[in-house]
Amino acid sequence: MKTRFKPLILLAAMLAVQGNSAPDKDIVMDPANPTCPDEPDWSDYTEMKLTRVEKDGTSVLLAEGFVDVGLPQRLKKALADHGDITEIWLRSPGGDARAGNEAGRIIREEGGLIITRIPSGWTCFSACNFVFMGGRARIIEDGGNFMVHMFTMTNDRNAINYSIEMGTDSTVELIGEVEQESALLATEDNDFLIRMGVSRKLLTDIMYRQKAIETDGKDRSTRRCLTREEALKYNVANVE
């Protein structure tokens, strides 16, 4: 990030609209993923819905739902149609990884000094993480959840079982494809974090240390919600 942007970013964040109220003290945590809420508020829209609203006189874009392949183009259009948007508030269960990366780049390249925010009680998971990191100023409110996991290319158990039934050659071919695609995606994620000014250690220290698929062992966790201290340490959130 160029130095001349920093004062502007801090000023924009200081003038940012206040988000939701303080988090509910009685939130039930997920027994399998104890750092995260048992019932995350990430909306159930099957494709990310973009809605411009006014919050205390400030133009805010609500981005809610599944990160689908059409999101980058819709987001680009929304930013062009509403040039007064100051913040983007996010809640999402994740979705298409590359669409999330592209949406984040659009926010950074075309959104100017737009602030991204995870309001109190809302959860931004998986591909949503990369959309959020596109903001020059990034705010995770107390009670907001930046939830990460280890991406997986093998979550289709039917495809795996079918490959095994087809024999060794088919299974080896599947493993080779998974390895190649995983390496490419990991490289893209690493490059994205560098460009967004987020520490690459977020990947090695936390994201890639999560299990990709739930197992039957004592530790069944597959998700991790960053603490406020971690979010600031890795520069995921850069405004306190």
Coordinates of N, CA and C in Angstrom, one line a residue:
M1 N 0.8 -1.2 0.0 CA 0.0 0.0 0.0 C 0.9 1.2 0.0
K2 N 0.6 2.2 -0.8 CA 1.4 3.4 -0.9 C 1.1 4.3 0.4
T3 N 2.2 4.9 0.9 CA 2.1 5.6 2.1 C 1.0 6.7 2.1
R4 N 0.9 7.4 1.0 CA 0.0 8.5 1.0 C -1.5 8.1 1.2
F5 N -1.8 6.8 1.1 CA -3.2 6.4 1.3 C -3.5 6.2 2.8
K6 N -2.5 6.0 3.6 CA -2.7 5.6 5.0 C -3.5 6.7 5.8
P7 N -3.2 8.0 5.7 CA -4.0 9.0 6.4 C -5.4 9.0 5.9
L8 N -5.6 8.8 4.6 CA -7.0 8.8 4.1 C -7.8 7.7 4.6
I9 N -7.1 6.5 4.7 CA -7.8 5.3 5.2 C -8.2 5.5 6.6
L10 N -7.3 6.0 7.4 CA -7.6 6.2 8.8 C -8.7 7.2 9.0
L11 N -8.7 8.2 8.2 CA -9.8 9.2 8.3 C -11.1 8.6 7.9
A12 N -11.1 7.9 6.9 CA -12.3 7.2 6.4 C -12.9 6.3 7.5
A13 N -12.0 5.6 8.1 CA -12.4 4.6 9.2 C -13.0 5.4 10.4
M14 N -12.3 6.5 10.7 CA -12.8 7.3 11.9 C -14.2 7.9 11.6
L15 N -14.5 8.2 10.4 CA -15.8 8.7 10.0 C -16.8 7.7 9.7
A16 N -16.4 6.4 9.7 CA -17.3 5.3 9.3 C -18.5 5.2 10.2
V17 N -19.6 4.8 9.5 CA -20.9 4.6 10.3 C -20.7 3.5 11.3
Q18 N -21.3 3.7 12.4 CA -21.3 2.6 13.5 C -22.2 1.4 13.0
G19 N -21.7 0.2 13.3 CA -22.4 -1.0 12.9 C -23.5 -1.4 13.9
N20 N -23.7 -2.7 14.0 CA -24.7 -3.2 14.9 C -24.3 -3.0 16.4
S21 N -25.3 -3.3 17.2 CA -25.1 -3.2 18.7 C -24.1 -4.2 19.2
A22 N -23.8 -4.2 20.5 CA -22.9 -5.1 21.1 C -23.4 -6.6 21.0
P23 N -22.6 -7.6 20.9 CA -23.0 -8.9 20.7 C -23.8 -9.5 21.8
D24 N -24.6 -10.5 21.5 CA -25.4 -11.2 22.5 C -24.5 -12.0 23.4
K25 N -24.6 -11.8 24.7 CA -23.8 -12.5 25.6 C -24.1 -14.0 25.8
D26 N -25.3 -14.4 25.3 CA -25.7 -15.8 25.4 C -25.5 -16.6 24.1
I27 N -24.6 -16.2 23.3 CA -24.4 -16.9 22.0 C -23.9 -18.3 22.4
V28 N -24.5 -19.3 21.8 CA -24.1 -20.7 22.0 C -23.0 -21.1 21.0
M29 N -21.9 -21.6 21.5 CA -20.7 -22.0 20.7 C -20.9 -23.4 20.1
D30 N -20.2 -23.6 19.0 CA -20.2 -24.9 18.3 C -19.4 -25.9 19.1
P31 N -19.9 -27.0 19.6 CA -19.1 -28.0 20.3 C -17.9 -28.5 19.5
A32 N -18.1 -28.7 18.2 CA -17.1 -29.3 17.3 C -16.0 -28.2 17.0
N33 N -16.5 -26.9 16.9 CA -15.6 -25.8 16.6 C -15.8 -24.7 17.6
P34 N -15.2 -24.9 18.8 CA -15.5 -24.1 20.0 C -15.2 -22.6 19.9
T35 N -14.4 -22.2 18.9 CA -14.1 -20.8 18.7 C -15.2 -20.0 17.9
C36 N -16.2 -20.8 17.4 CA -17.2 -20.2 16.5 C -18.6 -20.5 17.0
P37 N -19.6 -19.6 16.6 CA -20.9 -19.8 17.1 C -21.5 -21.1 16.5
D38 N -22.5 -21.7 17.2 CA -23.1 -22.9 16.8 C -24.0 -22.7 15.6
E39 N -24.6 -21.5 15.5 CA -25.5 -21.1 14.4 C -25.1 -19.8 13.8
P40 N -24.1 -19.8 12.9 CA -23.6 -18.6 12.4 C -24.6 -17.8 11.6
D41 N -24.7 -16.5 11.7 CA -25.6 -15.7 11.0 C -24.8 -15.3 9.7
W42 N -25.0 -16.1 8.7 CA -24.3 -15.8 7.4 C -25.3 -15.8 6.2
S43 N -26.6 -15.8 6.5 CA -27.7 -15.7 5.6 C -27.8 -16.9 4.7
D44 N -29.0 -17.1 4.1 CA -29.2 -18.3 3.3 C -29.5 -18.0 1.9
Y45 N -29.2 -16.8 1.4 CA -29.3 -16.5 0.0 C -28.4 -17.5 -0.8
T46 N -28.9 -18.1 -1.9 CA -28.1 -19.0 -2.6 C -27.2 -18.3 -3.6
E47 N -27.3 -17.0 -3.8 CA -26.3 -16.2 -4.5 C -26.2 -14.9 -3.7
M48 N -25.0 -14.3 -3.7 CA -24.8 -13.1 -2.8 C -25.7 -12.0 -3.3
K49 N -26.5 -11.5 -2.4 CA -27.4 -10.4 -2.6 C -26.8 -9.1 -2.3
L50 N -26.8 -8.1 -3.2 CA -26.2 -6.8 -3.0 C -27.3 -5.8 -2.9
T51 N -27.3 -5.1 -1.7 CA -28.4 -4.2 -1.4 C -27.8 -2.9 -0.9
R52 N -28.1 -1.8 -1.6 CA -27.6 -0.5 -1.1 C -28.6 0.1 -0.1
V53 N -28.1 0.5 1.1 CA -29.0 1.0 2.1 C -28.3 2.3 2.7
E54 N -29.1 3.1 3.4 CA -28.6 4.2 4.1 C -28.5 3.9 5.6
K55 N -27.3 4.1 6.2 CA -27.1 3.9 7.6 C -26.5 5.2 8.2
D56 N -27.3 5.9 8.9 CA -26.9 7.1 9.6 C -26.4 8.1 8.5
G57 N -27.1 8.2 7.4 CA -26.7 9.1 6.3 C -25.5 8.6 5.5
T58 N -25.0 7.4 5.7 CA -23.9 6.8 4.9 C -24.4 5.8 4.0
S59 N -23.9 5.7 2.8 CA -24.3 4.7 1.8 C -23.5 3.4 2.0
V60 N -24.3 2.4 2.3 CA -23.7 1.1 2.7 C -24.2 0.0 1.7
L61 N -23.3 -0.9 1.3 CA -23.7 -2.0 0.4 C -23.7 -3.3 1.3
L62 N -24.9 -3.8 1.5 CA -25.0 -5.1 2.2 C -24.7 -6.2 1.2
A63 N -23.8 -7.1 1.6 CA -23.4 -8.2 0.7 C -23.7 -9.5 1.5
E64 N -24.7 -10.2 1.1 CA -25.2 -11.3 2.0 C -25.5 -12.5 1.1
G65 N -25.0 -13.7 1.6 CA -25.3 -14.9 0.9 C -24.1 -15.6 0.3
F66 N -24.4 -16.6 -0.4 CA -23.4 -17.5 -1.1 C -22.5 -16.8 -2.1
V67 N -21.2 -16.9 -2.0 CA -20.3 -16.3 -3.0 C -20.4 -17.1 -4.3
D68 N -21.2 -16.7 -5.3 CA -21.4 -17.4 -6.5 C -20.5 -16.8 -7.6
V69 N -20.4 -17.6 -8.7 CA -19.5 -17.2 -9.8 C -19.9 -15.9 -10.5
G70 N -21.1 -15.5 -10.3 CA -21.6 -14.2 -10.9 C -21.3 -13.0 -10.1
L71 N -20.9 -13.2 -8.8 CA -20.7 -12.1 -7.9 C -19.8 -11.0 -8.4
P72 N -18.6 -11.3 -8.9 CA -17.7 -10.2 -9.4 C -18.3 -9.2 -10.3
Q73 N -19.0 -9.7 -11.3 CA -19.6 -8.8 -12.3 C -20.8 -8.0 -11.6
R74 N -21.6 -8.6 -10.7 CA -22.6 -7.9 -10.1 C -22.1 -6.8 -9.1
L75 N -21.0 -7.2 -8.5 CA -20.3 -6.2 -7.5 C -19.8 -5.1 -8.3
K76 N -19.1 -5.3 -9.4 CA -18.5 -4.3 -10.2 C -19.6 -3.3 -10.7
K77 N -20.7 -3.9 -11.1 CA -21.9 -3.0 -11.6 C -22.4 -2.2 -10.4
A78 N -22.6 -2.8 -9.2 CA -23.1 -2.1 -8.1 C -22.2 -0.9 -7.7
L79 N -20.9 -1.1 -7.7 CA -20.0 0.0 -7.4 C -20.1 1.1 -8.4
A80 N -20.3 0.7 -9.7 CA -20.4 1.7 -10.7 C -21.7 2.5 -10.7
D81 N -22.8 1.8 -10.3 CA -24.1 2.4 -10.3 C -24.2 3.3 -9.0
H82 N -23.5 2.9 -8.0 CA -23.7 3.7 -6.7 C -22.3 4.2 -6.3
G83 N -21.9 5.2 -6.9 CA -20.5 5.8 -6.6 C -20.4 6.3 -5.2
D84 N -21.5 6.4 -4.5 CA -21.4 7.0 -3.1 C -21.2 6.0 -2.0
I85 N -21.1 4.7 -2.4 CA -20.9 3.6 -1.4 C -19.6 3.8 -0.6
T86 N -19.8 3.9 0.7 CA -18.7 4.1 1.6 C -18.2 2.8 2.3
E87 N -19.2 1.9 2.6 CA -18.9 0.7 3.3 C -19.5 -0.5 2.6
I88 N -19.0 -1.7 2.8 CA -19.6 -3.0 2.4 C -19.6 -3.8 3.6
W89 N -20.9 -4.2 4.0 CA -21.1 -5.1 5.2 C -21.3 -6.5 4.7
L90 N -20.6 -7.5 5.3 CA -20.5 -8.9 4.7 C -21.0 -9.9 5.7
R91 N -21.8 -10.8 5.2 CA -22.1 -12.1 5.9 C -22.4 -13.1 4.8
S92 N -21.7 -14.3 5.0 CA -21.7 -15.3 3.9 C -21.2 -16.6 4.4
P93 N -21.8 -17.7 3.9 CA -21.2 -19.0 4.3 C -20.1 -19.5 3.3
G94 N -19.6 -18.5 2.5 CA -18.6 -18.9 1.6 C -19.1 -19.2 0.2
G95 N -18.3 -20.0 -0.6 CA -18.8 -20.3 -1.9 C -17.6 -20.5 -2.8
D96 N -17.7 -20.0 -4.0 CA -16.6 -20.1 -5.0 C -15.4 -19.4 -4.7
A97 N -14.3 -20.1 -4.5 CA -13.0 -19.5 -4.0 C -12.5 -18.4 -5.0
R98 N -12.5 -18.7 -6.2 CA -11.9 -17.8 -7.2 C -12.8 -16.6 -7.4
A99 N -14.1 -16.8 -7.3 CA -15.0 -15.6 -7.3 C -14.8 -14.7 -6.1
G100 N -14.5 -15.3 -4.9 CA -14.2 -14.5 -3.8 C -13.0 -13.7 -3.9
N101 N -11.9 -14.3 -4.5 CA -10.7 -13.5 -4.8 C -10.9 -12.4 -5.7
E102 N -11.7 -12.7 -6.8 CA -11.9 -11.7 -7.8 C -12.7 -10.5 -7.3
A103 N -13.7 -10.8 -6.5 CA -14.6 -9.8 -5.8 C -13.7 -8.9 -4.9
G104 N -12.8 -9.5 -4.2 CA -11.9 -8.7 -3.3 C -11.0 -7.8 -4.1
R105 N -10.5 -8.3 -5.3 CA -9.7 -7.4 -6.1 C -10.5 -6.2 -6.7
I106 N -11.8 -6.5 -7.0 CA -12.6 -5.4 -7.6 C -12.8 -4.3 -6.5
I107 N -13.1 -4.8 -5.3 CA -13.2 -3.8 -4.2 C -12.0 -2.9 -4.1
R108 N -10.8 -3.6 -4.1 CA -9.5 -2.9 -3.9 C -9.2 -1.9 -5.1
E109 N -9.5 -2.4 -6.3 CA -9.1 -1.7 -7.5 C -10.1 -0.6 -7.9
E110 N -11.4 -0.8 -7.7 CA -12.4 0.1 -8.2 C -13.2 0.7 -7.0
G111 N -13.0 0.3 -5.8 CA -13.8 0.8 -4.7 C -13.2 2.0 -4.0
G112 N -12.0 2.5 -4.4 CA -11.4 3.6 -3.8 C -11.1 3.3 -2.3
L113 N -11.6 4.2 -1.4 CA -11.4 4.0 0.0 C -12.5 3.3 0.7
I114 N -13.2 2.4 0.0 CA -14.3 1.7 0.6 C -13.8 0.9 1.9
I115 N -14.6 0.9 2.9 CA -14.4 0.1 4.1 C -15.2 -1.2 4.0
T116 N -14.6 -2.3 4.4 CA -15.3 -3.5 4.5 C -15.5 -3.8 6.0
R117 N -16.7 -4.3 6.3 CA -17.0 -4.5 7.7 C -17.8 -5.8 7.9
I118 N -17.4 -6.5 9.0 CA -18.2 -7.7 9.5 C -18.9 -7.2 10.8
P119 N -20.2 -6.8 10.7 CA -20.9 -6.3 11.9 C -21.1 -7.3 13.0
S120 N -21.3 -6.9 14.2 CA -21.6 -7.7 15.3 C -22.6 -8.7 15.0
G121 N -22.3 -10.0 15.3 CA -23.3 -11.1 15.1 C -23.2 -11.7 13.8
W122 N -22.6 -11.1 12.8 CA -22.5 -11.6 11.4 C -21.3 -12.5 11.3
T123 N -21.3 -13.4 10.3 CA -20.2 -14.3 10.1 C -19.8 -14.3 8.6
C124 N -18.5 -14.1 8.4 CA -17.9 -14.1 7.0 C -17.0 -15.3 7.0
F125 N -17.4 -16.3 6.2 CA -16.7 -17.6 6.2 C -16.1 -17.9 4.8
S126 N -14.9 -18.6 4.8 CA -14.4 -19.2 3.6 C -14.1 -18.1 2.5
A127 N -14.7 -18.3 1.3 CA -14.5 -17.3 0.2 C -14.9 -15.9 0.6
C128 N -15.8 -15.7 1.5 CA -16.1 -14.4 2.0 C -14.9 -13.7 2.6
N129 N -14.0 -14.5 3.2 CA -12.8 -13.9 3.8 C -12.1 -13.0 2.8
F130 N -12.0 -13.5 1.6 CA -11.2 -12.8 0.5 C -11.9 -11.6 0.0
V131 N -13.3 -11.6 0.0 CA -14.0 -10.5 -0.4 C -13.8 -9.4 0.6
F132 N -13.8 -9.8 1.9 CA -13.6 -8.8 3.0 C -12.2 -8.2 2.9
M133 N -11.2 -8.9 2.6 CA -9.9 -8.4 2.6 C -9.6 -7.4 1.5
G134 N -10.6 -7.3 0.6 CA -10.4 -6.3 -0.5 C -10.5 -4.9 0.0
G135 N -11.1 -4.6 1.1 CA -11.3 -3.3 1.6 C -9.9 -2.7 2.1
R136 N -9.7 -1.4 1.8 CA -8.5 -0.8 2.3 C -8.5 -0.6 3.8
A137 N -9.7 -0.2 4.3 CA -9.9 -0.2 5.7 C -10.8 -1.4 6.1
R138 N -10.5 -2.2 7.1 CA -11.2 -3.4 7.3 C -11.6 -3.5 8.8
I139 N -12.9 -3.6 9.1 CA -13.3 -3.6 10.5 C -14.1 -4.9 10.8
I140 N -13.7 -5.5 11.9 CA -14.4 -6.7 12.4 C -15.0 -6.2 13.8
E141 N -16.3 -6.0 13.9 CA -16.8 -5.5 15.1 C -16.7 -6.6 16.2
D142 N -16.8 -6.1 17.4 CA -16.9 -7.0 18.6 C -18.1 -7.9 18.4
G143 N -17.9 -9.2 18.3 CA -19.0 -10.1 18.0 C -19.2 -10.5 16.6
G144 N -18.4 -9.9 15.7 CA -18.4 -10.3 14.3 C -17.4 -11.4 14.1
N145 N -17.7 -12.3 13.2 CA -16.9 -13.6 13.1 C -16.2 -13.7 11.7
F146 N -14.9 -13.6 11.7 CA -14.1 -13.9 10.6 C -13.7 -15.4 10.7
M147 N -14.5 -16.3 10.0 CA -14.3 -17.7 10.2 C -13.6 -18.3 9.0
V148 N -12.5 -19.1 9.3 CA -11.7 -19.6 8.3 C -11.7 -21.2 8.4
H149 N -11.2 -21.8 7.3 CA -11.0 -23.2 7.2 C -9.9 -23.5 6.2
M150 N -9.6 -24.8 6.1 CA -8.7 -25.3 5.1 C -9.5 -25.7 3.9
F151 N -9.2 -25.0 2.8 CA -10.0 -25.4 1.6 C -9.8 -26.8 1.2
T152 N -10.8 -27.4 0.6 CA -10.7 -28.8 0.2 C -11.2 -29.0 -1.2
M153 N -10.5 -29.8 -2.0 CA -11.0 -30.2 -3.3 C -11.6 -31.6 -3.3
T154 N -11.7 -32.2 -2.1 CA -12.2 -33.6 -2.1 C -13.4 -33.7 -1.2
N155 N -14.3 -32.7 -1.2 CA -15.5 -32.8 -0.3 C -16.6 -33.5 -1.0
D156 N -16.4 -33.9 -2.2 CA -17.5 -34.7 -2.9 C -17.2 -36.2 -2.7
R157 N -17.8 -36.7 -1.6 CA -17.5 -38.1 -1.3 C -17.9 -39.1 -2.3
N158 N -19.0 -38.8 -3.1 CA -19.5 -39.6 -4.1 C -18.5 -39.8 -5.2
A159 N -17.8 -38.7 -5.6 CA -16.8 -38.7 -6.6 C -15.6 -39.6 -6.1
I160 N -15.3 -39.5 -4.9 CA -14.2 -40.3 -4.3 C -14.5 -41.7 -4.4
N161 N -15.7 -42.1 -3.8 CA -16.1 -43.5 -3.8 C -16.2 -44.1 -5.2
Y162 N -16.7 -43.3 -6.1 CA -16.8 -43.8 -7.5 C -15.4 -44.1 -8.1
S163 N -14.5 -43.1 -7.8 CA -13.1 -43.3 -8.3 C -12.5 -44.6 -7.7
I164 N -12.7 -44.8 -6.4 CA -12.2 -46.0 -5.8 C -12.7 -47.3 -6.5
E165 N -14.1 -47.3 -6.7 CA -14.7 -48.4 -7.4 C -14.2 -48.7 -8.8
M166 N -13.8 -47.6 -9.4 CA -13.3 -47.7 -10.8 C -11.9 -48.3 -10.9
G167 N -11.2 -48.3 -9.7 CA -9.8 -48.9 -9.7 C -8.7 -48.0 -9.4
T168 N -7.5 -48.5 -9.4 CA -6.3 -47.8 -9.0 C -6.0 -46.6 -9.9
D169 N -6.1 -46.9 -11.2 CA -5.7 -45.8 -12.2 C -6.6 -44.6 -12.0
S170 N -7.9 -44.9 -11.9 CA -8.8 -43.7 -11.7 C -8.6 -43.0 -10.5
T171 N -8.3 -43.7 -9.4 CA -8.0 -43.0 -8.1 C -6.7 -42.2 -8.2
V172 N -5.7 -42.7 -8.8 CA -4.4 -42.0 -8.9 C -4.7 -40.7 -9.8
E173 N -5.5 -40.8 -10.8 CA -5.8 -39.7 -11.7 C -6.5 -38.6 -10.8
L174 N -7.5 -39.0 -10.0 CA -8.2 -38.1 -9.2 C -7.2 -37.4 -8.2
I175 N -6.4 -38.1 -7.6 CA -5.4 -37.5 -6.6 C -4.5 -36.5 -7.3
G176 N -4.1 -36.9 -8.5 CA -3.2 -36.0 -9.2 C -3.9 -34.7 -9.6
E177 N -5.2 -34.7 -10.0 CA -5.9 -33.5 -10.3 C -6.1 -32.7 -9.0
V178 N -6.4 -33.3 -7.9 CA -6.6 -32.6 -6.6 C -5.4 -31.9 -6.2
E179 N -4.2 -32.6 -6.3 CA -3.0 -32.0 -5.9 C -2.6 -30.8 -6.7
Q180 N -2.8 -30.9 -8.0 CA -2.5 -29.8 -8.9 C -3.4 -28.6 -8.7
E181 N -4.7 -28.8 -8.5 CA -5.7 -27.8 -8.3 C -5.4 -27.1 -6.9
S182 N -5.1 -27.9 -5.9 CA -4.9 -27.4 -4.6 C -3.6 -26.5 -4.6
A183 N -2.6 -26.9 -5.3 CA -1.4 -26.1 -5.4 C -1.6 -24.8 -6.1
L184 N -2.4 -24.8 -7.1 CA -2.7 -23.6 -7.8 C -3.5 -22.6 -7.0
L185 N -4.5 -23.1 -6.2 CA -5.3 -22.3 -5.4 C -4.5 -21.7 -4.2
A186 N -3.7 -22.5 -3.6 CA -2.8 -22.1 -2.5 C -1.9 -20.9 -3.0
T187 N -1.4 -21.1 -4.2 CA -0.5 -20.0 -4.8 C -1.3 -18.7 -5.0
E188 N -2.5 -18.9 -5.5 CA -3.4 -17.7 -5.8 C -3.8 -17.0 -4.4
D189 N -4.1 -17.8 -3.4 CA -4.4 -17.2 -2.1 C -3.2 -16.5 -1.5
N190 N -2.0 -17.0 -1.7 CA -0.8 -16.4 -1.2 C -0.6 -15.1 -1.9
D191 N -0.7 -15.0 -3.2 CA -0.5 -13.8 -3.9 C -1.6 -12.8 -3.6
F192 N -2.8 -13.2 -3.3 CA -3.9 -12.3 -3.0 C -3.6 -11.6 -1.7
L193 N -3.1 -12.4 -0.7 CA -2.9 -11.8 0.6 C -1.7 -10.7 0.6
I194 N -0.7 -11.0 -0.2 CA 0.4 -10.1 -0.4 C -0.2 -8.8 -1.0
R195 N -1.0 -8.9 -2.0 CA -1.6 -7.7 -2.7 C -2.5 -6.9 -1.8
M196 N -3.2 -7.6 -0.9 CA -4.1 -6.9 0.0 C -3.5 -6.4 1.3
G197 N -2.2 -6.7 1.5 CA -1.5 -6.2 2.7 C -1.8 -7.0 3.9
V198 N -2.2 -8.3 3.8 CA -2.5 -9.2 4.9 C -1.3 -10.1 5.0
S199 N -1.0 -10.4 6.3 CA 0.2 -11.3 6.5 C -0.1 -12.7 5.9
R200 N 0.9 -13.2 5.2 CA 0.8 -14.6 4.7 C 0.8 -15.6 5.8
K201 N 1.2 -15.2 7.0 CA 1.2 -16.2 8.1 C -0.2 -16.6 8.5
L202 N -1.2 -15.8 8.0 CA -2.6 -16.2 8.3 C -2.8 -17.5 7.7
L203 N -2.2 -17.8 6.5 CA -2.4 -19.1 5.8 C -1.7 -20.2 6.6
T204 N -0.4 -20.0 6.9 CA 0.4 -21.1 7.5 C 0.1 -21.2 9.0
D205 N -0.2 -20.2 9.7 CA -0.4 -20.3 11.1 C -1.8 -20.8 11.5
I206 N -2.8 -20.4 10.6 CA -4.2 -20.7 11.0 C -5.0 -21.5 9.9
M207 N -5.1 -20.8 8.8 CA -6.0 -21.5 7.8 C -5.6 -22.9 7.4
Y208 N -4.3 -23.0 7.0 CA -3.9 -24.3 6.5 C -3.6 -25.3 7.7
R209 N -3.8 -24.9 8.9 CA -3.7 -25.9 10.0 C -5.0 -26.5 10.4
Q210 N -6.1 -26.0 9.8 CA -7.4 -26.6 10.0 C -7.6 -27.9 9.2
K211 N -8.3 -28.8 9.7 CA -8.6 -30.0 9.0 C -9.6 -29.8 7.9
A212 N -9.4 -30.3 6.8 CA -10.3 -30.0 5.6 C -11.6 -30.7 5.8
I213 N -11.6 -31.9 6.4 CA -12.9 -32.7 6.5 C -13.0 -33.2 7.9
E214 N -14.2 -33.2 8.4 CA -14.4 -33.7 9.8 C -14.1 -35.2 9.9
T215 N -13.4 -35.5 11.0 CA -13.1 -36.9 11.2 C -13.8 -37.4 12.4
D216 N -13.7 -38.7 12.7 CA -14.4 -39.3 13.9 C -13.6 -39.3 15.2
G217 N -12.4 -38.6 15.1 CA -11.6 -38.5 16.3 C -12.1 -37.6 17.4
K218 N -11.3 -37.4 18.4 CA -11.7 -36.5 19.5 C -11.9 -35.1 19.0
D219 N -10.9 -34.6 18.2 CA -10.9 -33.3 17.6 C -11.6 -33.3 16.3
R220 N -12.9 -32.8 16.2 CA -13.7 -32.9 15.0 C -13.7 -31.5 14.3
S221 N -12.9 -30.6 14.8 CA -13.0 -29.2 14.3 C -12.5 -29.1 12.8
T222 N -13.2 -28.2 12.1 CA -12.9 -27.9 10.7 C -12.9 -26.4 10.5
R223 N -13.3 -25.6 11.5 CA -13.4 -24.2 11.3 C -12.7 -23.5 12.5
R224 N -12.3 -22.2 12.2 CA -11.7 -21.5 13.3 C -12.1 -20.0 13.1
C225 N -12.6 -19.4 14.2 CA -12.9 -18.0 14.2 C -11.8 -17.2 14.9
L226 N -11.3 -16.2 14.2 CA -10.1 -15.5 14.7 C -10.6 -14.6 15.9
T227 N -9.7 -14.5 16.9 CA -9.9 -13.6 18.0 C -9.6 -12.2 17.5
R228 N -10.0 -11.2 18.2 CA -9.7 -9.8 17.8 C -8.2 -9.6 17.7
E229 N -7.5 -10.1 18.6 CA -6.0 -10.0 18.7 C -5.4 -10.6 17.4
E230 N -5.9 -11.8 17.0 CA -5.3 -12.4 15.8 C -5.7 -11.6 14.6
A231 N -6.9 -11.1 14.5 CA -7.3 -10.4 13.3 C -6.4 -9.2 13.1
L232 N -6.0 -8.5 14.2 CA -5.1 -7.3 14.1 C -3.7 -7.8 13.9
K233 N -3.3 -8.9 14.5 CA -1.9 -9.4 14.3 C -1.6 -9.7 12.9
Y234 N -2.5 -10.3 12.2 CA -2.3 -10.7 10.8 C -2.8 -9.6 9.8
N235 N -3.2 -8.5 10.3 CA -3.7 -7.3 9.5 C -4.9 -7.7 8.7
V236 N -5.7 -8.7 9.2 CA -7.0 -9.0 8.6 C -7.9 -7.8 8.8
A237 N -7.9 -7.4 10.1 CA -8.6 -6.1 10.4 C -7.5 -5.1 10.7
N238 N -7.6 -3.9 10.1 CA -6.6 -2.9 10.2 C -7.1 -1.6 10.9
V239 N -8.3 -1.7 11.4 CA -8.9 -0.6 12.2 C -9.4 -1.1 13.4
E240 N -9.0 -0.6 14.6 CA -9.5 -1.1 15.9 C -10.8 -0.4 16.2

